Coordinates of C-alpha atoms in Angstrom, one line a residue:
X1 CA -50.0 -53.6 -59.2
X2 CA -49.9 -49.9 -60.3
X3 CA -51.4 -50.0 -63.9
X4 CA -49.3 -48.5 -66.9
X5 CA -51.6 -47.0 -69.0
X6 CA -51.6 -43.7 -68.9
X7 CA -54.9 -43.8 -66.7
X8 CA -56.2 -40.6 -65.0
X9 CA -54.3 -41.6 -61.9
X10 CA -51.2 -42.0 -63.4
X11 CA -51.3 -38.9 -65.6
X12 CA -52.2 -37.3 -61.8
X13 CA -49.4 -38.8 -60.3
X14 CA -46.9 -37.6 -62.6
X15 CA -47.9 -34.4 -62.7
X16 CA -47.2 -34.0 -58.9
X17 CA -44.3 -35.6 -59.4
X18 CA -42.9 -32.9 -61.5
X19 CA -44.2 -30.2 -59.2
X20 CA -42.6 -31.9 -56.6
X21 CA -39.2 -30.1 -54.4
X22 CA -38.4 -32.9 -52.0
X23 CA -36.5 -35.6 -53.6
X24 CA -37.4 -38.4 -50.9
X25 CA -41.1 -38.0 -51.7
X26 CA -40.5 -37.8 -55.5
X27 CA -38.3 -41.3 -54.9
X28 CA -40.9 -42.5 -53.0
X29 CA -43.8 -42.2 -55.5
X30 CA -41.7 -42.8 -58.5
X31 CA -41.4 -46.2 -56.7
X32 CA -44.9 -46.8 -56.0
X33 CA -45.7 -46.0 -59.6
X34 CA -43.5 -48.6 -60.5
X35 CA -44.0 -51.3 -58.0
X36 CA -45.7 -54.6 -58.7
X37 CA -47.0 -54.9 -55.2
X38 CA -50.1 -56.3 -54.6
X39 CA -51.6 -53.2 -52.8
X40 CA -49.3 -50.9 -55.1
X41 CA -52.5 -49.5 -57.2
X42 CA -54.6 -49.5 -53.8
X43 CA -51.5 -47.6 -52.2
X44 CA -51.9 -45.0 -55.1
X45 CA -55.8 -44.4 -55.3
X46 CA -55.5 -44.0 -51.6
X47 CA -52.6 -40.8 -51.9
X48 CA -54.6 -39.3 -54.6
X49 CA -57.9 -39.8 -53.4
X50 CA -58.3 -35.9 -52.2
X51 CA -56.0 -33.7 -50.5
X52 CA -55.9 -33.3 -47.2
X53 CA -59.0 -31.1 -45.9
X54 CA -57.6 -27.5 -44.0
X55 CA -59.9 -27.2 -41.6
X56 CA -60.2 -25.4 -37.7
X57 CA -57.3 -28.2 -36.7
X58 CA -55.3 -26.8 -39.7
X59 CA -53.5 -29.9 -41.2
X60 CA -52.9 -33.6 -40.2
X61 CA -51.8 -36.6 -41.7
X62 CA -49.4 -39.1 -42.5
X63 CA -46.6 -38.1 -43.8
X64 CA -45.5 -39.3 -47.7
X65 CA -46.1 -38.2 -51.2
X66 CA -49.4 -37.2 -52.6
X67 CA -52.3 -34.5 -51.7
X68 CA -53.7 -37.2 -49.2
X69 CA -50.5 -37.2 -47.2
X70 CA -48.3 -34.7 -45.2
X71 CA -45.5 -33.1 -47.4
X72 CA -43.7 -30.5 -48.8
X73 CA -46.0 -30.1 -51.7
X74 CA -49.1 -30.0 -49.2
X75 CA -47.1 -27.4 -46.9
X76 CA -46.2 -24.8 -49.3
X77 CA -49.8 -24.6 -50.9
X78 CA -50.8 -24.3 -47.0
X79 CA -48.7 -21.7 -46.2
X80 CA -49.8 -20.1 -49.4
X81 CA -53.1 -20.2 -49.1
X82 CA -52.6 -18.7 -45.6
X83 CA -50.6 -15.4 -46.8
X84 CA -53.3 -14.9 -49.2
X85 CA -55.5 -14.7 -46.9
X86 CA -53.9 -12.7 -44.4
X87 CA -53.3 -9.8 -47.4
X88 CA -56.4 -10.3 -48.1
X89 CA -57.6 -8.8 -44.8
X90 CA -55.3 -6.7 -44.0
X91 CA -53.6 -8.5 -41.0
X92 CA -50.5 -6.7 -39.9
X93 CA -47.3 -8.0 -38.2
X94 CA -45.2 -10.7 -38.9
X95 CA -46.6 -14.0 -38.7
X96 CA -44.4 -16.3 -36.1
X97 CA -43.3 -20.3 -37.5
X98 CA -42.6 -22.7 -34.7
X99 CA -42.1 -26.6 -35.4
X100 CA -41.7 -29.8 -33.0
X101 CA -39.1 -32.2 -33.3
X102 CA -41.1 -34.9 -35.6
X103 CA -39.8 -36.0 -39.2
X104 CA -39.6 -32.8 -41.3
X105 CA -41.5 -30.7 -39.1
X106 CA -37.8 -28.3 -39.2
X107 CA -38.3 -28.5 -43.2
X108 CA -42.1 -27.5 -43.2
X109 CA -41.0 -24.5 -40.7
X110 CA -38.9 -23.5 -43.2
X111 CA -40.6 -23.9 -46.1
X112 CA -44.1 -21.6 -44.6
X113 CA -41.1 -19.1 -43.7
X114 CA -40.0 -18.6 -47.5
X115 CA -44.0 -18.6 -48.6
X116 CA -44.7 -16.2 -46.2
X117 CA -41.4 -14.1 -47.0
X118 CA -42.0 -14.6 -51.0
X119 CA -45.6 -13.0 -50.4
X120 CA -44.5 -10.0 -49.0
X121 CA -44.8 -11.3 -44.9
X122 CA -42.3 -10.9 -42.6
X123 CA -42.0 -14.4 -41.2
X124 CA -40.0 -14.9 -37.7
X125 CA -38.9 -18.3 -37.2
X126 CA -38.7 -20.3 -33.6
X127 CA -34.7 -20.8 -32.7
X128 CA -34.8 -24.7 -32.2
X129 CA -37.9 -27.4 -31.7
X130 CA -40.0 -26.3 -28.5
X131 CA -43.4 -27.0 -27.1
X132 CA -46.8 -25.5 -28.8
X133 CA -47.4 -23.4 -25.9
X134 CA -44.2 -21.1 -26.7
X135 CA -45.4 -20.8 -30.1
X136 CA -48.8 -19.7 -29.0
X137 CA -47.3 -17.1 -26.3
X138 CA -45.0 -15.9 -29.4
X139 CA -48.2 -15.0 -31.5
X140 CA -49.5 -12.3 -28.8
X141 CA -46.3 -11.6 -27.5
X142 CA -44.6 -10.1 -30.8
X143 CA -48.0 -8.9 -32.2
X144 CA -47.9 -11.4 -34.6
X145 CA -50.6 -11.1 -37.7
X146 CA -50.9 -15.0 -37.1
X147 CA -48.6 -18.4 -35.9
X148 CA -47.6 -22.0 -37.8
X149 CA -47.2 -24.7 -35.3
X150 CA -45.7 -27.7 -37.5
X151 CA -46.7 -30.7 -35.0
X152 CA -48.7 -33.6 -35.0
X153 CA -48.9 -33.7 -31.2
X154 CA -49.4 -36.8 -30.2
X155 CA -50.6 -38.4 -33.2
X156 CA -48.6 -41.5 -33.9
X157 CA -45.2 -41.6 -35.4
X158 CA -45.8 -41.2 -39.3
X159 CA -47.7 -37.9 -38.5
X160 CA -47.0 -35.0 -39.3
X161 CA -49.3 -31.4 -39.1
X162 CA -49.8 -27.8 -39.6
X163 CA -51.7 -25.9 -37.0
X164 CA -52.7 -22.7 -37.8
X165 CA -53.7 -19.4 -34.9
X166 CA -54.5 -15.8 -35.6
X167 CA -53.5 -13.0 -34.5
X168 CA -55.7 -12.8 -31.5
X169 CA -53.6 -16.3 -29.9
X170 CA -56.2 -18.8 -30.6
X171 CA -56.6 -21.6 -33.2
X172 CA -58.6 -20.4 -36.5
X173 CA -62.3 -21.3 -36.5
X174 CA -65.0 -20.6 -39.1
X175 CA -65.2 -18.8 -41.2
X176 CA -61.1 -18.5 -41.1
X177 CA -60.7 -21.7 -41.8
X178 CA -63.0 -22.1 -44.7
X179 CA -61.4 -18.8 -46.7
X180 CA -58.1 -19.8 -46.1
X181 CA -59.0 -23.3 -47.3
X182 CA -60.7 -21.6 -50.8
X183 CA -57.1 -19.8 -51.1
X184 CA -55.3 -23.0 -50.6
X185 CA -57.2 -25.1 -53.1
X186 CA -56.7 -22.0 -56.1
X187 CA -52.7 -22.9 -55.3
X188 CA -51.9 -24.5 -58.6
X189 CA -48.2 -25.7 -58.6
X190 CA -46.0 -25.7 -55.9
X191 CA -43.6 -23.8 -58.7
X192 CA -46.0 -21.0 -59.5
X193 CA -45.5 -20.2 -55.8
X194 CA -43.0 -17.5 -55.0
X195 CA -40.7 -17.8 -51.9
X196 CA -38.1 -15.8 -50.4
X197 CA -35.7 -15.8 -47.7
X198 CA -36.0 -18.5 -44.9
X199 CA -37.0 -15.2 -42.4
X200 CA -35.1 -14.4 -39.4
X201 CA -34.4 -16.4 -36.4
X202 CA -36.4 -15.7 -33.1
X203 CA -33.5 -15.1 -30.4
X204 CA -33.5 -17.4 -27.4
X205 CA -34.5 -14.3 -25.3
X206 CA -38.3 -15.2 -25.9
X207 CA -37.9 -18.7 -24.6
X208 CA -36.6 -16.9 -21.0
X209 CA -39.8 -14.6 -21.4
X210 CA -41.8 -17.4 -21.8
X211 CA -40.5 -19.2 -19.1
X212 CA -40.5 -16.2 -16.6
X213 CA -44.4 -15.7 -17.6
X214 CA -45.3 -19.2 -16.6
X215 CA -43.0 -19.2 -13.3
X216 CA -44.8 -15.9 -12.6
X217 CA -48.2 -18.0 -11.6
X218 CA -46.7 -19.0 -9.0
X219 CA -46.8 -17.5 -5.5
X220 CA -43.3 -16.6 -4.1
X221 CA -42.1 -18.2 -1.3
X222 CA -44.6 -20.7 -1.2
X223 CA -44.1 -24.6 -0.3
X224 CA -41.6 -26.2 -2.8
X225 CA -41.2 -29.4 -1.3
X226 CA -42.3 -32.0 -4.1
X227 CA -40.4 -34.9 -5.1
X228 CA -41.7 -35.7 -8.9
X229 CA -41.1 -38.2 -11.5
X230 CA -41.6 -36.3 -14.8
X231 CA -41.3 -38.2 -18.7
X232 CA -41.6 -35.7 -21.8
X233 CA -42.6 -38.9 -23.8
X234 CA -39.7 -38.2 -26.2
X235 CA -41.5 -34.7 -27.4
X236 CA -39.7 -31.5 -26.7
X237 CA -40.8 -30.4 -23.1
X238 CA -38.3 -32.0 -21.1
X239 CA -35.9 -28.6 -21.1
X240 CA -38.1 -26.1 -20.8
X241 CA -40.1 -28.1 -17.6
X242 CA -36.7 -29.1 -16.0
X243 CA -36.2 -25.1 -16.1
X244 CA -39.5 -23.9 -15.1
X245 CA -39.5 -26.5 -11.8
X246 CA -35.7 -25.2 -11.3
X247 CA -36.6 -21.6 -12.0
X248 CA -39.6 -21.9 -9.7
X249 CA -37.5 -23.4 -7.0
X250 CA -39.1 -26.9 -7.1
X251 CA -37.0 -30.2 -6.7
X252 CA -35.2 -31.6 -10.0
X253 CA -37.8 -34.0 -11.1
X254 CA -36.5 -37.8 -11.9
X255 CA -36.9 -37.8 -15.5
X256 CA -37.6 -41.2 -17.0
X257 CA -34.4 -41.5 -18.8
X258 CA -35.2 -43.7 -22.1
X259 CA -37.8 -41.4 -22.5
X260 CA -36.0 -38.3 -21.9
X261 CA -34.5 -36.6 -25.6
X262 CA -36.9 -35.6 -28.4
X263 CA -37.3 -38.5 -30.7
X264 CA -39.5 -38.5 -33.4
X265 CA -40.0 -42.7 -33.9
X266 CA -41.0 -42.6 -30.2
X267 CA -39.5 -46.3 -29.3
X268 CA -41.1 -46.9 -26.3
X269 CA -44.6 -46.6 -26.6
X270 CA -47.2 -47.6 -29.0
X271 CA -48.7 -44.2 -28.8
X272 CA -46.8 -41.1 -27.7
X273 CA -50.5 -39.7 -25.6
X274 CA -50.4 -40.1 -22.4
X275 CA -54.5 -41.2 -22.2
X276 CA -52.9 -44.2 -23.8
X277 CA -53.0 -47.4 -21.9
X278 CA -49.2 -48.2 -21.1
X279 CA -47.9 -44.9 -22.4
X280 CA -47.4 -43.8 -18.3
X281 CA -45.8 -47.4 -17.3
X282 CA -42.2 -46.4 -17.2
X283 CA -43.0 -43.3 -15.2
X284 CA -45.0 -45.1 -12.7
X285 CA -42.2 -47.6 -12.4
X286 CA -39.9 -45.4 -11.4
X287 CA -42.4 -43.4 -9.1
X288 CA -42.9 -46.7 -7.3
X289 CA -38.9 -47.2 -7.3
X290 CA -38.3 -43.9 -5.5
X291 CA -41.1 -43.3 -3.9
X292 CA -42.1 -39.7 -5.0
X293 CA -45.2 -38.1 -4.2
X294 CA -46.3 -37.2 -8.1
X295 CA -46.1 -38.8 -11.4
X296 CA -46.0 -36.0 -13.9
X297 CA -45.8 -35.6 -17.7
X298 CA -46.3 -33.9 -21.2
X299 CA -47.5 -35.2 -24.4
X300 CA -44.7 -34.4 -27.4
X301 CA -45.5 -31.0 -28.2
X302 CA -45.7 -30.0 -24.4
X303 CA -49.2 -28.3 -24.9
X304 CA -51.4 -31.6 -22.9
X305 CA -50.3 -32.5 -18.8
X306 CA -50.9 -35.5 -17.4
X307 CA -50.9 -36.6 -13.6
X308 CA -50.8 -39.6 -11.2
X309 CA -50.9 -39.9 -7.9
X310 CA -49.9 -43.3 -5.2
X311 CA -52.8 -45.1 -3.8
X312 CA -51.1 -47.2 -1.7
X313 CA -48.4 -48.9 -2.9
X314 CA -50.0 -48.9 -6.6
X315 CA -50.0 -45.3 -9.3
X316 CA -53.5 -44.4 -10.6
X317 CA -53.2 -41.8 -13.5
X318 CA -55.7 -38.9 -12.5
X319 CA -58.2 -38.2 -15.4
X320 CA -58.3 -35.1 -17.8
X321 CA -61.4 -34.1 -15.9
X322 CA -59.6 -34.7 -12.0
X323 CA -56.7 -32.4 -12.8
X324 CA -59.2 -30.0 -14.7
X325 CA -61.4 -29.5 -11.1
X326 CA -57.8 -29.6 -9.3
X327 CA -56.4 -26.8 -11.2
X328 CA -59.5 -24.8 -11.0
X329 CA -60.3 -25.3 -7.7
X330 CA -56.8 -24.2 -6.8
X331 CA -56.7 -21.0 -9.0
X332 CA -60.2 -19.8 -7.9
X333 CA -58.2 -20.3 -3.5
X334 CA -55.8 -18.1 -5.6
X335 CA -58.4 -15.5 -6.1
X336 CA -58.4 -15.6 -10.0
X337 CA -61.7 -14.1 -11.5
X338 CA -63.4 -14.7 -14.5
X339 CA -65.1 -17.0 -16.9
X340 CA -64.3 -20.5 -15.9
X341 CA -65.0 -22.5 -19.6
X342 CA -64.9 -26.4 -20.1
X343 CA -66.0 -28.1 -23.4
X344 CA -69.4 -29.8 -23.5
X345 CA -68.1 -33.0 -23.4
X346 CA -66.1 -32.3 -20.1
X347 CA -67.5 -33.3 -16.5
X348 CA -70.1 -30.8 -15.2
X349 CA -68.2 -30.3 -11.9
X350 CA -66.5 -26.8 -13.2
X351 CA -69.8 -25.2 -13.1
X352 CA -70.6 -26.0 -9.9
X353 CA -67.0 -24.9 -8.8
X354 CA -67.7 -21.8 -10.2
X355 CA -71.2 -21.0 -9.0
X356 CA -70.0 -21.8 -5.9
X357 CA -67.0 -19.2 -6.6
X358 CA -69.1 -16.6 -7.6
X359 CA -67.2 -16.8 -10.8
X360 CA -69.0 -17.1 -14.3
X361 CA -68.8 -20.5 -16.2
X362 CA -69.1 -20.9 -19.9
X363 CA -69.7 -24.7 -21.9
X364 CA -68.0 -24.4 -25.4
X365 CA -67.8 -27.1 -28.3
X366 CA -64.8 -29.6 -28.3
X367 CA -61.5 -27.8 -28.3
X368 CA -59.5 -25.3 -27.8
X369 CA -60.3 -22.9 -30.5
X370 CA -63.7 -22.7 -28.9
X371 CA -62.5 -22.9 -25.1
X372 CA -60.0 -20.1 -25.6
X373 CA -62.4 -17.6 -27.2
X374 CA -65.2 -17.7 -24.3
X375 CA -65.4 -13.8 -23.2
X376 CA -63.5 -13.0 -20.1
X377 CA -62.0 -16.2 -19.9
X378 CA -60.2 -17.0 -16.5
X379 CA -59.6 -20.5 -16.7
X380 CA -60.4 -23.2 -19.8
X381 CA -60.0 -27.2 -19.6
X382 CA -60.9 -30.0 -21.7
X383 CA -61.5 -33.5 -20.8
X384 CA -58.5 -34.8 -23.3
X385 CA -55.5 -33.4 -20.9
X386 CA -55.6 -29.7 -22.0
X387 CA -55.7 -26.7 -19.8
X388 CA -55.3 -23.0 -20.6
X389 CA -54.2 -21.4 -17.3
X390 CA -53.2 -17.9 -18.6
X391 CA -55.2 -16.7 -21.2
X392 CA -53.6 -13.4 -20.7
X393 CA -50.6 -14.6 -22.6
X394 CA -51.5 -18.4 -24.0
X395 CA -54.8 -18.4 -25.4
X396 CA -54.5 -21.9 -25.8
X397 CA -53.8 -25.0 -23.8
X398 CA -50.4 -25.2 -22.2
X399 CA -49.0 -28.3 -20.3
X400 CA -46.3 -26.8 -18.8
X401 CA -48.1 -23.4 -17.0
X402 CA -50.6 -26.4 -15.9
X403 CA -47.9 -28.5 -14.7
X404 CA -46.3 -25.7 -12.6
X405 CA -49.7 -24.9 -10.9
X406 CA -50.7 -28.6 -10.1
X407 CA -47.2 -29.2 -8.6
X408 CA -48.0 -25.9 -6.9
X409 CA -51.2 -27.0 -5.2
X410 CA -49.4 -30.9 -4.7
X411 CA -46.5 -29.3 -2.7
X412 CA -49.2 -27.0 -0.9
X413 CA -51.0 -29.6 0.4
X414 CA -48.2 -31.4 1.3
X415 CA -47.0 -29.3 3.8
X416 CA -51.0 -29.3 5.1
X417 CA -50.3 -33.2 5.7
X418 CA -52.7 -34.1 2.6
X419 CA -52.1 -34.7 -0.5
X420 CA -54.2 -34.1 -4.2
X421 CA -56.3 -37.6 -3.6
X422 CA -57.7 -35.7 -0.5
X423 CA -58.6 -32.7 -2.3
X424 CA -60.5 -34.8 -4.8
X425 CA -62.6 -36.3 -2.0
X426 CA -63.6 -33.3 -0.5
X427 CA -64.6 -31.7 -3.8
X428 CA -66.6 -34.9 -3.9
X429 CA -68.2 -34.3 -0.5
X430 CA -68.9 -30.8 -1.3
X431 CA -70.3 -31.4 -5.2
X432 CA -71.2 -35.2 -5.2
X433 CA -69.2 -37.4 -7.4
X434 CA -68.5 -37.2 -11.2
X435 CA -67.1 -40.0 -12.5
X436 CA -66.7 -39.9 -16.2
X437 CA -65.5 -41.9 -18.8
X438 CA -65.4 -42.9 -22.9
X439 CA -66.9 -45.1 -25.3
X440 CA -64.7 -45.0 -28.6
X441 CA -66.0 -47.3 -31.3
X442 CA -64.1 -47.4 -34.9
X443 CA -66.7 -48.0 -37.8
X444 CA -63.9 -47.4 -40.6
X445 CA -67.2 -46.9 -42.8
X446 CA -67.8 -43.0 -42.8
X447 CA -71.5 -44.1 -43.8
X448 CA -72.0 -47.0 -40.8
X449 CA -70.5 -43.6 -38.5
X450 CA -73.7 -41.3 -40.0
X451 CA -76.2 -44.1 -39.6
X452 CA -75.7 -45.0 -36.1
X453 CA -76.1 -41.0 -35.8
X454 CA -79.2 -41.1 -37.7
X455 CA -80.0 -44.1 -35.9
X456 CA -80.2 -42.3 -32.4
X457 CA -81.9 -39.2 -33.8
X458 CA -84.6 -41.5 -35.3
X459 CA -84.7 -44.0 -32.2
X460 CA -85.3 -41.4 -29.5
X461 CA -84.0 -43.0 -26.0
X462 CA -86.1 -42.6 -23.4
X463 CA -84.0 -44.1 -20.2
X464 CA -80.3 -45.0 -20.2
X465 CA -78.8 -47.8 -17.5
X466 CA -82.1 -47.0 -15.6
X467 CA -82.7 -43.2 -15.7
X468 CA -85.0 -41.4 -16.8
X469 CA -83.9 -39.1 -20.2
X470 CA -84.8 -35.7 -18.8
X471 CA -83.6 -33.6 -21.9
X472 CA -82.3 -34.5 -25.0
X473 CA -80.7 -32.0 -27.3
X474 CA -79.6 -32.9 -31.2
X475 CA -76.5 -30.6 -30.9
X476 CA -76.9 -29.9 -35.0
X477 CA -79.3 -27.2 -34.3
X478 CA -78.0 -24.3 -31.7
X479 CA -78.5 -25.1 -28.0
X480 CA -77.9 -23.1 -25.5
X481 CA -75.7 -20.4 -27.8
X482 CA -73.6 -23.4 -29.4
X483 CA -72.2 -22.9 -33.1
X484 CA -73.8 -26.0 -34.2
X485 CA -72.2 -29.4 -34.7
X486 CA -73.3 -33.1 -35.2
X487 CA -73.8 -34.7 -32.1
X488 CA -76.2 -35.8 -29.4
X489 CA -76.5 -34.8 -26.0
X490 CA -78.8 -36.8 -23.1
X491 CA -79.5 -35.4 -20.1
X492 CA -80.1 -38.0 -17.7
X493 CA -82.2 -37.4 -13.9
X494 CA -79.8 -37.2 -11.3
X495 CA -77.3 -35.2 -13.1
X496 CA -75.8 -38.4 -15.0
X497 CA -75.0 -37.5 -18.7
X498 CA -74.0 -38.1 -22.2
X499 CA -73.3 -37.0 -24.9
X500 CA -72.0 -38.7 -28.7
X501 CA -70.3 -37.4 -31.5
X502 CA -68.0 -38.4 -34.3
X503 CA -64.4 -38.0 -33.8
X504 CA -62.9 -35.0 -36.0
X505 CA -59.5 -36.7 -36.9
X506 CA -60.2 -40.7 -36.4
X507 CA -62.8 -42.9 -37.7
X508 CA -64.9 -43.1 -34.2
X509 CA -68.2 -42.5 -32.7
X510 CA -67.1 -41.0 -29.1
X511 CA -69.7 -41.1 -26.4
X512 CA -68.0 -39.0 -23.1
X513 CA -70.1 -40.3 -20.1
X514 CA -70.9 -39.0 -16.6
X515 CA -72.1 -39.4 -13.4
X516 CA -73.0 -37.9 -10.4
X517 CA -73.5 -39.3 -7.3
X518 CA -74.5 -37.8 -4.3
X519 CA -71.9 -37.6 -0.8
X520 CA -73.0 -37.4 2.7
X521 CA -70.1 -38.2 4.2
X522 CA -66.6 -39.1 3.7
X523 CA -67.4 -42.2 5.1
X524 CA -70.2 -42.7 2.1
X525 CA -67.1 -41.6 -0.6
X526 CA -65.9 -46.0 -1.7
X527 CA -69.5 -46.4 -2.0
X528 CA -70.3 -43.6 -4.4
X529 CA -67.3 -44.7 -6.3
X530 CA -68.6 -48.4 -6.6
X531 CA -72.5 -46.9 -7.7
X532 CA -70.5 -45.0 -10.7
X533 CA -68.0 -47.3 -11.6
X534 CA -71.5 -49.6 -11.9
X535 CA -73.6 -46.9 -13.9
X536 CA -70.8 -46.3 -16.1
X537 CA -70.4 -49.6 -17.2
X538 CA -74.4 -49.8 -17.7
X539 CA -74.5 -46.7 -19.7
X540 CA -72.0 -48.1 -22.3
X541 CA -73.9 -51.1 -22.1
X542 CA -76.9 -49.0 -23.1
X543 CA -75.4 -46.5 -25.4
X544 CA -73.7 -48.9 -27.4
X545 CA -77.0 -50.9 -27.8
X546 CA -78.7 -47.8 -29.0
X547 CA -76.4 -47.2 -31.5
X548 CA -77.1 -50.3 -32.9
X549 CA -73.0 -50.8 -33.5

């Protein structure tokens, strides 16, 4: 039960309540304030507690009223934080607002757009929901001083966020993100802030550009002959890909149909990613069904691509890392030079594609805001489904470009009487085998997640699942030219590695694993597979163990 004195939470409460525009969220609260619910005053302290932290990701949360939630009140502050900052330093052009098709992310669009027109900013507003990518090609493609990307990805349902790029294409990083998070916090009230018109209406003419850009990867007249099974997972790809396969003259792909529209409850999975066990089941259904040679698909804001392929008469979906060494491995036959850049935590095997390309290769912390600012970039993929095949015009990751290309090199080696599975192999007899995989584990104790940290800093391990510890670098001081961060990397004899960290927007410890096994022969290839699929189980075994979790 809420108390009714007129307690510092209270008296905090209704002051935002009175600052408040939306009348849903002021409903909302003035019924929490009021409820006798056991976990009403819980409820409370929990939507006060802070507000939510701007950081390199921008915003995220759940939606609802209070600073510790996704809102209106949370927005405009955002937004006006963000114009201050760009009049502070000078940034010219207008700054470009796109927004998904998740609760309120249309009113959020709108609302940044009147911030950024009340300060002074022209503010240039996306013409309907549409993937991330589009958004990030607007920001460099209509010299944008910077871009708003109201999405929550693929967050669950009752997310909503607030993604933030300048005017170079890529997502803010330090020390952006920290002075436009000082301007944010000196927002008072939400009615101090001025706004203006809602800006003016990008015209549909920049979707076509978009779409001509990423259909321009492709090589003309090359094999089209691909039958697909494709699922937008209720986000808003599922146009814009049906128009890019058509466009690049590419079979219509069988969409799965109850999965088809932009929804923002997402009814038929339990979490709109497709990493996500079960997320993928319909599409491989339907694959099985028809009998199509690739399973293909977005998360809800179009900027992720996931794949799987038939092994026999079963679907296995193709790992972040598999279509990352597909897609470069087929861009590098295309003869594109450059820096080839993967996140530390992604498997090794770019590097030695690109050594053995003659092409440069560049390891950058987790995400893209790293990823897409490696000099001379080419070519940028992280494990968790995101690849940036066009930094020319996205500087960021783009599932759609990187859909186009892998159906590209599928159809290719179709008509060569193989198929991607075969390409893997032979990268595998060429490079050995990395096998990778994760250990997630949820301590919802912010203190148990720093101790098992501390733990493995004060613990040293020597040997993990048998090998020998050959380097191991505490990733909180700067190693080999890294910003630094907290996290742990082991490198293990053989080439086996891994590396730990605490997840940036769950309550986690990640460990991202690999291994390497050497290949002979094609003939040695199941056995490799076994060894790693037996070392990977050791080393969470092991790494758990040290962690003392």
């Amino acid at each position: 039960m809420v108390p009714t004195d007129q307690s510092a939470l209270v008296v905090q409460a209704r002051e935002w309540l009175a600052d408040d525009p939306d009348a849903q969220t002021r409903a909302e609260l003035e019924s929490l304030l009021t409820s006798t619910a056991p976990g009403a005053a819980a409820e409370l302290a929990d939507r006060f507690s802070g507000m939510l932290q701007f950081g390199t990701a921008g915003l995220r949360g759940a939606l609802g009223a209070g600073p510790n939630r996704m809102n209106r009140v949370v927005v405009i502050k955002a937004a006006a934080g963000l114009a201050r900052y760009l009049l502070a330093t000078g940034a010219q052009g207008p700054v470009v607002i796109g927004y998904d098709a998740r609760h309120n992310s249309d009113v959020f669009a709108q609302d940044t757009a009147e911030v950024m027109t009340g300060a002074g900013l022209p503010a240039l507003v996306m013409p309907r929901s549409l993937p991330t990518p589009v958004l990030a090609y607007a920001v460099k493609a209509l010299g944008a001083s910077a871009g708003v990307m109201v999405t929550a990805s693929h967050n669950p349902p009752q997310d909503n966020g607030y993604k933030v790029y300048l005017g170079d294409g890529s997502q803010i990083v330090p020390p952006a993100d920290i002075e436009i998070a000082k301007r944010i916090a000196a927002v008072d009230k939400v009615s101090s802030v001025p706004q203006g018109p809602a800006g003016q209406v990008i015209s549909e003419d920049l979707v076509d550009s978009y779409l001509d850009t990423v259909v321009g990867l492709l090589a003309e007249g090359g094999p089209r002959d691909l039958n697909t099974v494709y699922t937008p997972l209720h986000g808003v790809g599922g146009d814009l890909v049906n128009l890019a396969m058509k466009f690049a003259g590419f079979p219509e792909p069988l969409v799965v149909k109850e999965q088809e529209r932009p929804d923002p409850d997402f009814p038929t999975v339990a979490f709109p990613n497709p990493e996500e066990p079960g997320a993928m089941d319909r599409a491989m259904a339907l694959a099985s069904k028809k009998g199509v040679d690739l399973v293909i698909a977005n998360d809800p804001d179009a900027d992720r691509c996931a794949a799987a392929i038939p092994v026999g008469k079963k679907w296995r979906m193709l790992t972040g890392d598999e279509v990352g060494a597909l897609l470069a491995t087929h861009l590098i036959r295309k003869g594109v030079t450059g820096t080839y850049a993967a996140s530390i935590v992604s498997s090794s095997l770019l590097g030695k594609l690109a050594a053995a390309a003659g092409q440069a290769y560049a390891e950058t912390l987790t995400g893209f805001k790293w990823i897409s600012r490696a000099p001379g970039l080419a070519f940028g993929y992280e494990e968790a489904l995101g690849y940036c095949v066009d930094p020319e015009h996205v500087r960021d990751k783009d599932g759609i470009s990187a859909l186009l290309l892998l159906c590209e090199l599928a159809a290719s080696l179709k008509a060569e009487g193989r198929d991607l599975a075969d390409l893997l192999d032979e990268l595998a007899v060429e490079h050995g085998l990395h096998a990778t995989t994760q250990l997630s584990v949820r301590l919802e104790d912010p203190a148990q997640i720093a101790g098992a940290m501390q733990r493995l800093r004060d613990r040293p391990v020597t040997a993990l699942a048998g090998a020998a510890v050959q380097q191991l670098d505490d990733l909180t001081t700067e190693v080999g030219g890294l910003p630094p961060t907290d996290g742990i990397r082991y490198q293990l004899a053989g080439g086996s590695r891994v590396i730990v960290r605490p997840s940036g927007t769950e309550p986690k410890i990640k460990c991202y694993l690999e291994v390497v096994e050497p290949v002979d022969s094609p003939e040695a290839l199941a056995q490799a597979r076994t060894d790693a699929e037996i070392a990977l189980g050791a080393l969470k075994v092991d790494i758990r163990a040290a962690l003392g979790v």
